[in-house]
Structures are given as C-alpha cells and as structure tokens.
Amino acid sequence: MTQSHSQGAALVTGASAGIGAVYAERLAARGHDLVLVARDEARLQAAATDLSARYGVAVEVFRADLTDEADIERLEAKLADDPAIGLLVNNAGAALFGGFLDNQPAQIGKLIQLNVTAVARLAHAAAQAFTARGRGTVVNVSSVVGLVPEYGSAVYGATKAFVTYLTQALAHELAGKGVVFQAVLPGATRTEIWERSGRDPADLDPSRTMDADELVDAALAGLDKGELITIPSLPDAAEWDAYQAARAVLIPNLSKAHPAERYGVRKLVGA
Ligand SMILES: NC(=O)c1ccc[n+]([C@@H]2O[C@H](COP(=O)([O-])OP(=O)(O)OC[C@H]3O[C@@H](n4cnc5c(N)ncnc54)[C@H](OP(=O)(O)O)[C@@H]3O)[C@@H](O)[C@H]2O)c1
C-alpha cells in the first residue's frame, strides 16, 4: 500500500530514551517542531535544549505518565487542540519478561495500560484530529515479538500484537481520509528497555541486536516508502506479503452459518 506522509510538528512519546530519543533527533533534523513526552522531565528538557540549538526547531516538553488517566486526558486534549501537530509517534512502551505464572497481576495491568490503552487512546485522538484536517501521520512502535508467541513473552507480545493489528485496522478503516499509518516492528534493539525490565543487556546476542539509530533510520525510510508495516530486520519484504496473503485466504471462511464438517455437528431439520 502506498501512502504519503505529511509534515507538521511531531509528538513523540517515550522521547526521553532509546528509540523515542532517536526519533526526536531524526525528526528535528528533518525540520519538524517537536512535542516530547515522557515522565523524566529533566531528560526531556535536556533533549529539548540540545535539539532546538542544533536544528533550530521549536521543542515543547510535555511531562506525562501514560499509565495515568489524567495525563492521558491532557495528551488527548493536546492532540485535539494543537493544529500544528501532524505526526504522532506512539513509541513509549515497556517490556515484561519472565514466565506468565511469575508475572504479578499489577505488572500485567500496568503494561497493558502503557502498551495498549495509551497507544489506542492517543491514536484515537490523533486520528480524530487528523481526519478532520484531511492530513496527518500516526506511527505506532510495535515489536516482532507480537508475531511470535513462541518467544515466551506472553503479555508483552500480546500487547504488541494489539499495536500491529490496531495499525492495520485503522489504515483499512480510515483509508482515503488523508491519514497515513505505519507500524514499526523492531527486533531486539540496544536501549534501556532491557535493564528496565530486569534483563542484563550483556545477555543480548550482538549478531541479532540492532542499534536504535539504525532502527529509526530504517523505520523512517519505510515511512518515506509508504510502508504500512516496517520490519527493519526482515531481509525479504515479500515474506511479509506472503504471510498477509495466507491470512487473506482465511477471510471468506471465518464466519459461517454452520460449523465445519470436521466437528460432526448437524442441526436436526424439522426437530
Ligand atoms: N528495545 C527493543 O529491543 C525493542 C524491540 C521491539 C520494540 N520495542 C518498542 O520500542 C518502544 C521504545 O522502547 P525502547 O526500547 O526505546 O525503551 P526505553 O529505552 O526503555 O525507552 C522507553 C521510553 O518510554 C518512556 N516511558 C516508559 N514508561 C512510561 C510511562 N509510564 N509514561 C510515559 N513514558 C514512559 C520512557 O521514558 P520515562 O522513563 O522518562 O517515562 C522512555 O522514554 C517500546 O514501545 C518498545 O516496546 C523495543
């Protein structure tokens, strides 16, 4: 699917570290004014000072905890009320490792608030504002983990499956309304997410781990090419297309009046 993305100020969540910090730098270099969102105001302030000095763009710091309802509402209002914002990078997220049985209920709830609820709420606010204007771009940072239940990160992977599905569904539902959608599916990337979720980054296999700057450069190249789904590591994009084609084969048969024959269920006519 070919899409074209528009300019405007970019609101980047999780801009204080890792992939989001690189997005902020690359988007400033492309001339976007910025709204930087995260909890660590001092880090955001330092990035704002640096980026506005280096690139001459206007940078606003917006401190928010995306697991906090009042902060989400303030951000929704910002997206609704600031017509300068034309690009949302829904990047903030966290991981949760360990087996499902060892995950704590509160951890599961918090992860879903951050990786699912906040992403959907901000995408919704942006989609409403952007469709009303007939232009705008929503980038959702997902993960390849959402494609691989076998990786053993049940809740994290499920949150990322949600992000990928949401992006595909919105691109389909809002096609023709001038809004560009992209889901970015990184593989393992060198950022703070590993330490933050209790993993030793020294355990990462360097041959399978990407630097965040290359990851974001590839993601932006994918956006420029009009990709709906960007998997920076995947050498052959035709493999993704084949995966989607296999899924499409199922669609006509997923909802029927009667169960498939293999279940041996027969409705008794006239009984
Ligand atoms: N690194 C990887 O291997 C990898 C792979 C696939 C996908 N991803 C995805 O990439 C995205 C960015 O991750 P990263 O690797 O760059 O992680 P990171 O280095 O840990 O950065 C996470 C960012 O999210 C912010 N954040 C965390 N909790 C927040 C909250 N409650 N409210 C607001 N902001 C919050 C953090 O800022 P504060 O702490 O200042 O709030 C930080 O800016 C995530 O969605 C992640 O799932 C990462």
Coordinates of C-alpha atoms and ligand atoms in Angstrom, one line a residue:
M1 CA 0.0 0.0 0.0
T2 CA 1.4 3.4 -1.0
Q3 CA 0.9 6.2 1.5
S4 CA 2.4 9.7 1.6
H5 CA 3.3 11.3 4.9
S6 CA 2.8 14.9 5.8
Q7 CA 4.9 17.4 7.8
G8 CA 3.9 19.4 10.9
A9 CA 5.0 19.2 14.4
A10 CA 5.7 15.7 15.7
L11 CA 4.5 14.5 19.1
V12 CA 6.8 11.7 20.3
T13 CA 6.0 9.6 23.3
G14 CA 8.9 8.0 25.2
A15 CA 11.2 10.6 23.8
S16 CA 13.5 10.7 26.9
A17 CA 15.4 7.5 26.0
G18 CA 16.1 4.8 23.4
I19 CA 14.1 4.6 20.2
G20 CA 12.0 7.6 21.1
A21 CA 15.0 9.8 21.7
V22 CA 16.4 8.9 18.3
Y23 CA 13.1 9.6 16.7
A24 CA 13.1 13.0 18.3
E25 CA 16.6 13.7 17.0
R26 CA 15.9 12.5 13.4
L27 CA 12.6 14.3 13.2
A28 CA 14.3 17.6 14.4
A29 CA 16.9 17.0 11.7
R30 CA 14.1 16.8 9.2
G31 CA 12.8 20.1 10.4
H32 CA 9.8 19.0 12.5
D33 CA 9.0 21.0 15.6
L34 CA 8.6 18.6 18.5
V35 CA 6.4 17.8 21.5
L36 CA 8.5 15.5 23.7
V37 CA 6.5 13.2 26.1
A38 CA 7.8 11.0 28.9
R39 CA 7.9 11.0 32.7
D40 CA 11.5 12.2 33.2
E41 CA 11.2 15.9 32.7
A42 CA 14.9 16.7 33.2
R43 CA 15.9 14.4 30.4
L44 CA 13.2 15.8 28.1
Q45 CA 14.4 19.3 29.0
A46 CA 18.0 18.4 28.1
A47 CA 16.9 16.9 24.8
A48 CA 14.8 20.0 24.0
T49 CA 17.7 22.4 24.7
D50 CA 20.0 20.3 22.6
L51 CA 17.7 19.7 19.6
S52 CA 16.4 23.3 19.4
A53 CA 20.0 24.6 19.5
R54 CA 21.3 22.1 16.8
Y55 CA 18.3 22.2 14.4
G56 CA 16.5 25.5 15.1
V57 CA 13.2 23.8 15.7
A58 CA 10.7 24.6 18.5
V59 CA 10.6 21.8 21.1
E60 CA 8.0 21.6 23.8
V61 CA 8.4 19.4 26.8
F62 CA 5.2 17.6 27.9
R63 CA 5.7 15.6 31.1
A64 CA 3.2 12.7 31.3
D65 CA 2.8 9.3 32.8
L66 CA 1.0 7.3 30.2
T67 CA -0.4 5.0 32.8
D68 CA -2.2 7.9 34.5
E69 CA -5.7 8.7 33.3
A70 CA -5.4 12.4 33.9
D71 CA -2.2 12.6 31.9
I72 CA -3.7 10.6 29.0
E73 CA -6.6 13.1 29.0
R74 CA -4.2 16.1 28.9
L75 CA -2.4 14.5 25.9
E76 CA -5.7 13.7 24.1
A77 CA -6.6 17.4 24.6
K78 CA -3.2 18.5 23.3
L79 CA -3.7 16.3 20.1
A80 CA -7.2 17.6 19.6
D81 CA -6.4 21.3 20.2
D82 CA -3.0 21.9 18.7
P83 CA -3.4 22.1 14.9
A84 CA 0.4 22.3 14.4
I85 CA 0.7 18.6 15.3
G86 CA 0.7 16.5 12.2
L87 CA 2.7 13.4 13.3
L88 CA 2.2 11.2 16.3
V89 CA 4.9 8.7 17.2
N90 CA 3.3 6.3 19.6
N91 CA 6.6 4.9 20.9
A92 CA 6.6 4.8 24.7
G93 CA 6.4 1.3 26.0
A94 CA 7.9 -1.2 28.4
A95 CA 8.6 -5.0 28.4
L96 CA 7.7 -7.7 30.9
F97 CA 9.9 -10.8 30.9
G98 CA 9.6 -13.9 32.9
G99 CA 7.0 -16.7 32.6
F100 CA 3.3 -15.8 32.7
L101 CA 2.9 -17.6 36.0
D102 CA 5.6 -15.5 37.6
N103 CA 4.3 -12.1 36.3
Q104 CA 2.5 -10.1 39.0
P105 CA -1.1 -9.0 38.4
A106 CA -0.2 -5.4 38.9
Q107 CA 2.7 -5.6 36.4
I108 CA 0.3 -7.1 33.8
G109 CA -2.2 -4.3 34.4
K110 CA 0.4 -1.5 34.1
L111 CA 2.0 -3.0 31.0
I112 CA -1.4 -3.1 29.3
Q113 CA -2.2 0.5 30.3
L114 CA 1.1 1.7 28.8
N115 CA 1.5 -0.5 25.7
V116 CA -2.2 -0.9 24.8
T117 CA -4.5 1.6 26.4
A118 CA -2.3 4.7 26.0
V119 CA -1.4 3.7 22.4
A120 CA -5.1 3.3 21.4
R121 CA -6.2 6.4 23.2
L122 CA -3.5 8.6 21.6
A123 CA -4.0 7.0 18.2
H124 CA -7.8 7.8 18.5
A125 CA -7.2 11.4 19.5
A126 CA -4.8 11.9 16.6
A127 CA -7.0 10.1 14.1
Q128 CA -9.9 12.3 15.0
A129 CA -7.8 15.5 14.6
F130 CA -6.0 14.4 11.5
T131 CA -9.1 13.0 9.6
A132 CA -10.9 16.3 10.4
R133 CA -8.0 18.1 8.7
G134 CA -7.5 15.5 6.0
R135 CA -3.8 15.0 6.7
G136 CA -1.5 13.6 9.3
T137 CA 0.6 10.6 10.2
V138 CA 0.4 8.0 13.0
V139 CA 3.5 5.8 13.7
N140 CA 3.0 3.1 16.2
V141 CA 6.1 1.3 17.5
S142 CA 5.1 -2.3 17.9
S143 CA 7.5 -5.3 18.0
V144 CA 8.3 -8.5 16.2
V145 CA 7.5 -10.3 19.5
G146 CA 3.8 -9.7 18.6
L147 CA 4.3 -12.1 15.7
V148 CA 6.0 -14.9 17.7
P149 CA 4.1 -16.4 20.6
E150 CA 6.9 -18.9 20.8
Y151 CA 9.3 -16.3 22.3
G152 CA 7.8 -16.7 25.7
S153 CA 6.8 -13.1 26.5
A154 CA 3.0 -13.7 26.6
V155 CA 1.7 -10.4 27.8
Y156 CA 4.3 -8.2 26.2
G157 CA 3.9 -10.0 22.9
A158 CA 0.1 -9.8 23.1
T159 CA 0.3 -6.0 23.7
K160 CA 2.4 -5.7 20.6
A161 CA 0.1 -7.9 18.5
F162 CA -2.6 -5.4 19.6
V163 CA -0.5 -2.5 18.3
T164 CA 0.2 -4.1 14.9
Y165 CA -3.5 -5.1 14.5
L166 CA -4.7 -1.7 15.5
T167 CA -2.5 0.0 12.9
Q168 CA -3.6 -2.4 10.1
A169 CA -7.2 -2.0 11.1
L170 CA -7.0 1.8 11.2
A171 CA -5.2 2.0 7.8
H172 CA -8.1 -0.1 6.4
E173 CA -11.0 1.7 8.1
L174 CA -9.7 5.3 7.6
A175 CA -8.3 4.8 4.0
G176 CA -9.0 7.8 1.8
K177 CA -9.2 10.2 4.8
G178 CA -5.7 11.6 4.3
V179 CA -4.1 9.9 7.3
V180 CA -1.0 7.8 7.0
F181 CA -0.5 4.8 9.4
Q182 CA 2.7 2.9 10.0
A183 CA 3.5 0.1 12.5
V184 CA 7.2 -0.4 13.1
L185 CA 8.2 -3.8 14.3
P186 CA 11.7 -3.7 15.8
G187 CA 13.6 -6.9 16.7
A188 CA 16.0 -6.7 19.7
T189 CA 17.3 -3.2 19.9
R190 CA 20.0 -1.7 22.2
T191 CA 18.1 0.5 24.6
E192 CA 17.3 0.8 28.3
I193 CA 14.2 -1.4 27.9
W194 CA 16.3 -4.5 28.9
E195 CA 17.6 -3.1 32.2
R196 CA 14.3 -1.5 33.0
S197 CA 12.6 -4.9 32.7
G198 CA 15.2 -6.7 34.7
R199 CA 17.3 -8.3 31.9
D200 CA 21.1 -8.0 31.6
P201 CA 21.8 -6.3 28.2
A202 CA 25.1 -8.3 28.2
D203 CA 23.0 -11.4 27.5
L204 CA 21.8 -10.0 24.1
D205 CA 23.3 -11.7 21.1
P206 CA 25.1 -8.9 19.3
S207 CA 24.5 -10.6 15.9
R208 CA 20.8 -10.3 16.5
T209 CA 20.6 -6.9 18.2
M210 CA 20.3 -3.5 16.3
D211 CA 21.4 -0.1 17.4
A212 CA 18.5 2.3 17.9
D213 CA 19.8 4.8 15.4
E214 CA 19.8 2.3 12.5
L215 CA 16.4 1.0 13.6
V216 CA 14.9 4.5 13.5
D217 CA 16.6 5.4 10.2
A218 CA 15.1 2.3 8.6
A219 CA 11.7 3.0 10.2
L220 CA 11.7 6.5 8.7
A221 CA 12.9 5.1 5.3
G222 CA 9.9 2.7 5.5
L223 CA 7.6 5.6 6.2
D224 CA 9.0 7.5 3.3
K225 CA 8.4 4.5 1.1
G226 CA 4.8 4.4 2.2
E227 CA 5.0 1.1 4.1
L228 CA 2.2 0.2 6.5
I229 CA 4.3 -2.4 8.2
T230 CA 8.0 -1.9 8.6
I231 CA 10.2 -4.7 9.9
P232 CA 13.7 -3.3 9.7
S233 CA 15.4 -6.6 10.2
L234 CA 13.5 -8.6 7.6
P235 CA 15.7 -9.0 4.5
D236 CA 12.9 -10.0 2.1
A237 CA 9.8 -7.9 2.3
A238 CA 8.0 -10.4 0.1
E239 CA 7.9 -12.8 3.0
W240 CA 5.6 -10.4 4.9
D241 CA 3.4 -10.0 1.8
A242 CA 3.2 -13.8 1.6
Y243 CA 2.2 -14.0 5.3
Q244 CA -0.6 -11.5 4.7
A245 CA -1.7 -13.3 1.6
A246 CA -2.0 -16.6 3.6
R247 CA -4.1 -14.7 6.2
A248 CA -6.4 -13.3 3.4
V249 CA -7.2 -16.9 2.2
L250 CA -9.0 -17.5 5.6
I251 CA -11.2 -14.4 5.5
P252 CA -14.1 -15.7 3.4
N253 CA -14.5 -18.7 5.6
L254 CA -14.2 -17.2 9.1
S255 CA -17.9 -16.7 9.7
K256 CA -20.5 -19.2 8.5
A257 CA -24.0 -20.2 9.4
H258 CA -22.9 -23.8 10.4
P259 CA -19.7 -25.4 11.9
A260 CA -17.3 -27.0 9.6
E261 CA -17.9 -30.7 8.8
R262 CA -14.9 -31.9 10.9
Y263 CA -16.9 -31.1 14.1
G264 CA -19.6 -33.5 13.1
V265 CA -22.4 -31.1 14.2
R266 CA -25.6 -31.5 12.3
K267 CA -28.7 -29.4 13.0
L268 CA -31.8 -31.6 13.0
V269 CA -34.1 -30.2 10.4
G270 CA -37.7 -30.0 11.5
A271 CA -37.0 -31.3 15.0
Ligands
LIG1 N1 14.5 -2.1 22.6 C1 13.9 -3.2 22.0 O1 14.6 -4.3 21.9 C2 12.6 -3.1 21.4 C3 12.1 -4.1 20.5 C4 10.9 -4.1 19.9 C5 10.0 -3.0 20.3 N2 10.5 -2.0 21.1 C6 9.5 -1.0 21.5 O2 10.1 0.3 21.3 C7 9.5 1.3 22.1 C8 10.5 2.1 22.8 O3 11.3 1.2 23.6 P1 12.8 1.4 23.9 O4 13.5 0.2 23.6 O5 13.3 2.7 23.3 O6 12.7 1.5 25.5 P2 13.4 2.5 26.6 O7 14.8 2.8 26.2 O8 13.2 1.8 27.9 O9 12.6 3.8 26.5 C9 11.2 3.8 26.9 C10 10.6 5.2 26.8 O10 9.3 5.1 27.2 C11 9.1 6.0 28.2 N3 8.1 5.5 29.2 C12 8.2 4.4 29.9 N4 7.1 4.3 30.7 C13 6.4 5.4 30.6 C14 5.2 5.9 31.2 N5 4.6 5.2 32.1 N6 4.7 7.1 30.8 C15 5.4 7.8 29.8 N7 6.5 7.4 29.2 C16 7.0 6.2 29.6 C17 10.4 6.2 28.9 O11 10.5 7.5 29.5 P3 10.4 7.8 31.1 O12 11.0 6.7 31.8 O13 11.2 9.2 31.2 O14 9.0 8.0 31.3 C18 11.3 6.2 27.7 O15 11.4 7.4 27.1 C19 8.6 0.5 23.1 O16 7.2 0.5 22.6 C20 9.1 -0.9 22.9 O17 8.1 -1.9 23.2 C21 11.7 -2.1 21.7

